[in-house]
PDB file of C-alpha atoms in Angstrom:
ATOM      1  CA  MET X  27      89.209  94.201  71.006  1.00  0.00           C
ATOM      2  CA  LYS X  28      87.641  91.516  72.848  1.00  0.00           C
ATOM      3  CA  ASN X  29      89.889  91.944  75.946  1.00  0.00           C
ATOM      4  CA  PHE X  30      88.887  95.130  76.377  1.00  0.00           C
ATOM      5  CA  VAL X  31      85.594  95.006  76.412  1.00  0.00           C
ATOM      6  CA  VAL X  32      86.020  92.722  79.019  1.00  0.00           C
ATOM      7  CA  LYS X  33      88.093  95.100  80.770  1.00  0.00           C
ATOM      8  CA  THR X  34      85.402  97.772  80.391  1.00  0.00           C
ATOM      9  CA  ILE X  35      82.469  94.982  81.565  1.00  0.00           C
ATOM     10  CA  ALA X  36      85.344  94.666  85.053  1.00  0.00           C
ATOM     11  CA  ASN X  37      85.735  98.885  85.367  1.00  0.00           C
ATOM     12  CA  ALA X  38      81.662  99.279  85.060  1.00  0.00           C
ATOM     13  CA  ALA X  39      80.844  97.092  87.144  1.00  0.00           C
ATOM     14  CA  ALA X  40      83.153  97.533  89.484  1.00  0.00           C
ATOM     15  CA  LEU X  41      82.753 101.048  90.110  1.00  0.00           C
ATOM     16  CA  ALA X  42      78.858 100.553  89.595  1.00  0.00           C
ATOM     17  CA  VAL X  43      79.743  98.603  93.417  1.00  0.00           C
ATOM     18  CA  ALA X  44      81.603 101.380  94.803  1.00  0.00           C
ATOM     19  CA  ILE X  45      78.966 103.282  93.904  1.00  0.00           C
ATOM     20  CA  TRP X  46      75.598 101.160  95.202  1.00  0.00           C
ATOM     21  CA  LEU X  47      78.270 100.448  98.726  1.00  0.00           C
ATOM     22  CA  LEU X  48      78.987 103.967  99.312  1.00  0.00           C
ATOM     23  CA  LYS X  49      77.486 107.310  99.551  1.00  0.00           C
ATOM     24  CA  GLY X  50      80.192 109.319  98.465  1.00  0.00           C
ATOM     25  CA  ILE X  51      80.419 108.248  95.161  1.00  0.00           C
ATOM     26  CA  THR X  52      77.537 109.138  93.140  1.00  0.00           C
ATOM     27  CA  LEU X  53      75.834 108.484  89.781  1.00  0.00           C
ATOM     28  CA  ALA X  54      72.748 110.716  88.601  1.00  0.00           C
ATOM     29  CA  GLY X  55      70.650 110.246  86.143  1.00  0.00           C
ATOM     30  CA  GLU X  56      66.803 110.436  84.973  1.00  0.00           C
ATOM     31  CA  THR X  57      66.539 106.624  83.928  1.00  0.00           C
ATOM     32  CA  THR X  58      68.250 103.658  83.909  1.00  0.00           C
ATOM     33  CA  ALA X  59      69.384 103.686  80.451  1.00  0.00           C
ATOM     34  CA  ALA X  60      71.070 107.180  80.850  1.00  0.00           C
ATOM     35  CA  LYS X  61      73.025 105.675  84.264  1.00  0.00           C
ATOM     36  CA  ALA X  62      74.140 102.912  82.296  1.00  0.00           C
ATOM     37  CA  ILE X  63      75.508 104.844  79.744  1.00  0.00           C
ATOM     38  CA  THR X  64      77.081 107.338  81.674  1.00  0.00           C
ATOM     39  CA  LEU X  65      78.391 104.715  83.584  1.00  0.00           C
ATOM     40  CA  LEU X  66      79.862 102.823  81.086  1.00  0.00           C
ATOM     41  CA  VAL X  67      81.335 106.242  79.523  1.00  0.00           C
ATOM     42  CA  VAL X  68      82.667 106.543  83.072  1.00  0.00           C
ATOM     43  CA  ALA X  69      84.211 102.851  83.173  1.00  0.00           C
ATOM     44  CA  LEU X  70      86.113 103.720  79.319  1.00  0.00           C
ATOM     45  CA  LEU X  71      87.463 106.617  80.780  1.00  0.00           C
ATOM     46  CA  PHE X  72      88.375 105.787  84.174  1.00  0.00           C
ATOM     47  CA  GLY X  73      90.259 102.253  81.984  1.00  0.00           C
ATOM     48  CA  LEU X  74      92.059 105.321  79.720  1.00  0.00           C
ATOM     49  CA  VAL X  75      93.460 107.150  83.179  1.00  0.00           C
ATOM     50  CA  ASN X  76      94.363 103.688  84.354  1.00  0.00           C
ATOM     51  CA  PHE X  77      95.986 103.154  81.590  1.00  0.00           C
ATOM     52  CA  VAL X  78      97.500 105.917  80.580  1.00  0.00           C
ATOM     53  CA  VAL X  79      98.926 108.075  83.599  1.00  0.00           C
ATOM     54  CA  LYS X  80      98.464 105.611  86.466  1.00  0.00           C
ATOM     55  CA  PRO X  81     102.127 103.194  84.326  1.00  0.00           C
ATOM     56  CA  LEU X  82     103.964 107.369  85.006  1.00  0.00           C
ATOM     57  CA  VAL X  83     103.015 108.164  88.531  1.00  0.00           C
ATOM     58  CA  LYS X  84     103.806 104.495  89.573  1.00  0.00           C
ATOM     59  CA  LEU X  85     107.625 105.113  87.937  1.00  0.00           C
ATOM     60  CA  LEU X  86     107.902 108.080  89.372  1.00  0.00           C
ATOM     61  CA  SER X  87     106.765 107.101  92.696  1.00  0.00           C
ATOM     62  CA  PHE X  88     108.630 103.532  92.800  1.00  0.00           C
ATOM     63  CA  PRO X  89     111.100 104.947  95.874  1.00  0.00           C
ATOM     64  CA  LEU X  90     107.345 104.969  98.035  1.00  0.00           C
ATOM     65  CA  PHE X  91     106.492 101.511  97.110  1.00  0.00           C
ATOM     66  CA  ILE X  92     109.842 100.071  98.233  1.00  0.00           C
ATOM     67  CA  LEU X  93     109.335 102.767 101.213  1.00  0.00           C
ATOM     68  CA  THR X  94     105.612 101.901 101.998  1.00  0.00           C
ATOM     69  CA  LEU X  95     106.008  98.482 100.739  1.00  0.00           C
ATOM     70  CA  GLY X  96     103.719  98.871  98.118  1.00  0.00           C
ATOM     71  CA  LEU X  97     100.952 100.638 100.399  1.00  0.00           C
ATOM     72  CA  ILE X  98     101.613 104.154  98.259  1.00  0.00           C
ATOM     73  CA  THR X  99      99.111 102.018  95.603  1.00  0.00           C
ATOM     74  CA  LEU X 100      96.029 102.720  98.119  1.00  0.00           C
ATOM     75  CA  VAL X 101      96.979 105.974  97.715  1.00  0.00           C
ATOM     76  CA  ILE X 102      97.662 106.383  93.339  1.00  0.00           C
ATOM     77  CA  ASN X 103      94.667 104.267  92.924  1.00  0.00           C
ATOM     78  CA  ALA X 104      92.298 107.349  94.666  1.00  0.00           C
ATOM     79  CA  LEU X 105      94.385 109.755  93.208  1.00  0.00           C
ATOM     80  CA  MET X 106      93.619 107.639  90.083  1.00  0.00           C
ATOM     81  CA  LEU X 107      89.104 107.706  91.308  1.00  0.00           C
ATOM     82  CA  LEU X 108      89.336 111.262  91.882  1.00  0.00           C
ATOM     83  CA  LEU X 109      91.310 111.993  88.150  1.00  0.00           C
ATOM     84  CA  THR X 110      87.877 110.383  86.458  1.00  0.00           C
ATOM     85  CA  SER X 111      85.398 112.381  88.698  1.00  0.00           C
ATOM     86  CA  TRP X 112      87.382 115.012  88.050  1.00  0.00           C
ATOM     87  CA  LEU X 113      87.555 114.644  83.610  1.00  0.00           C
ATOM     88  CA  ALA X 114      83.919 113.264  84.207  1.00  0.00           C
ATOM     89  CA  ASP X 115      82.814 116.721  85.194  1.00  0.00           C
ATOM     90  CA  ARG X 116      84.796 118.847  82.964  1.00  0.00           C
ATOM     91  CA  LEU X 117      82.524 116.501  79.860  1.00  0.00           C
ATOM     92  CA  ASP X 118      79.470 116.950  82.375  1.00  0.00           C
ATOM     93  CA  LEU X 119      79.301 113.072  83.170  1.00  0.00           C
ATOM     94  CA  ALA X 120      77.403 112.736  86.375  1.00  0.00           C
ATOM     95  CA  PHE X 121      79.948 110.574  87.549  1.00  0.00           C
ATOM     96  CA  HIS X 122      81.161 112.062  91.219  1.00  0.00           C
ATOM     97  CA  VAL X 123      83.519 111.100  93.841  1.00  0.00           C
ATOM     98  CA  ALA X 124      82.926 113.509  97.273  1.00  0.00           C
ATOM     99  CA  GLY X 125      86.266 113.327  98.881  1.00  0.00           C
ATOM    100  CA  PHE X 126      90.409 111.443  99.268  1.00  0.00           C
ATOM    101  CA  GLY X 127      88.088 109.581 101.758  1.00  0.00           C
ATOM    102  CA  ALA X 128      85.878 108.194  99.863  1.00  0.00           C
ATOM    103  CA  ALA X 129      88.086 107.697  96.934  1.00  0.00           C
ATOM    104  CA  LEU X 130      90.613 105.530  98.759  1.00  0.00           C
ATOM    105  CA  VAL X 131      87.513 102.833 100.341  1.00  0.00           C
ATOM    106  CA  GLY X 132      86.256 103.189  96.239  1.00  0.00           C
ATOM    107  CA  GLY X 133      89.060 102.665  95.169  1.00  0.00           C
ATOM    108  CA  VAL X 134      89.574  99.436  97.155  1.00  0.00           C
ATOM    109  CA  ILE X 135      86.679  98.255  96.681  1.00  0.00           C
ATOM    110  CA  ILE X 136      87.556  98.637  92.581  1.00  0.00           C
ATOM    111  CA  SER X 137      90.212  96.650  92.651  1.00  0.00           C
ATOM    112  CA  ILE X 138      88.692  93.367  94.276  1.00  0.00           C
ATOM    113  CA  VAL X 139      85.560  93.789  92.258  1.00  0.00           C
ATOM    114  CA  ALA X 140      87.331  93.993  88.717  1.00  0.00           C
ATOM    115  CA  TRP X 141      89.664  91.682  89.879  1.00  0.00           C
ATOM    116  CA  ALA X 142      86.590  89.364  90.353  1.00  0.00           C
ATOM    117  CA  MET X 143      85.369  90.384  87.334  1.00  0.00           C
ATOM    118  CA  HIS X 144      88.625  89.606  85.357  1.00  0.00           C
ATOM    119  CA  VAL X 145      88.572  86.183  87.116  1.00  0.00           C
ATOM    120  CA  ILE X 146      84.904  85.578  85.937  1.00  0.00           C
ATOM    121  CA  LEU X 147      85.287  87.206  82.359  1.00  0.00           C
ATOM    122  CA  PRO X 148      86.630  85.162  79.982  1.00  0.00           C
ATOM    123  CA  ASP X 149      89.583  87.093  78.460  1.00  0.00           C
ATOM    124  CA  ASP X 150      90.862  86.284  74.653  1.00  0.00           C
ATOM    125  CA  LYS X 151      94.020  84.616  75.870  1.00  0.00           C
ATOM    126  CA  ASP X 152      93.026  81.081  74.524  1.00  0.00           C
TER     127      ASP X 152
END
């Protein structure tokens, strides 16, 4: 359970940095509390997408991993962010990614920040 909370906090922090740095990724809300709750829900949604969909996409695109020496990972991360944005729209969450370019740069930012957060935050592997 603790690992789930750590990963959700890391995803929320990574999404917050991407929203802060990029104009193409937005999070709307009337109050700071509403934005924080929306960010946590989007982080949970993003974690769910990465847990369920991403492994399947990586498996199906394995030949492209070899051919591109792993650079296809950037495209897959962008697609997962776009899928999260689409699902957030369907759930009436105020999170939006403007296009593939914003998703590509956002995916890189989210990957770097999430990695850093996993290094900083405690893990339950004691």
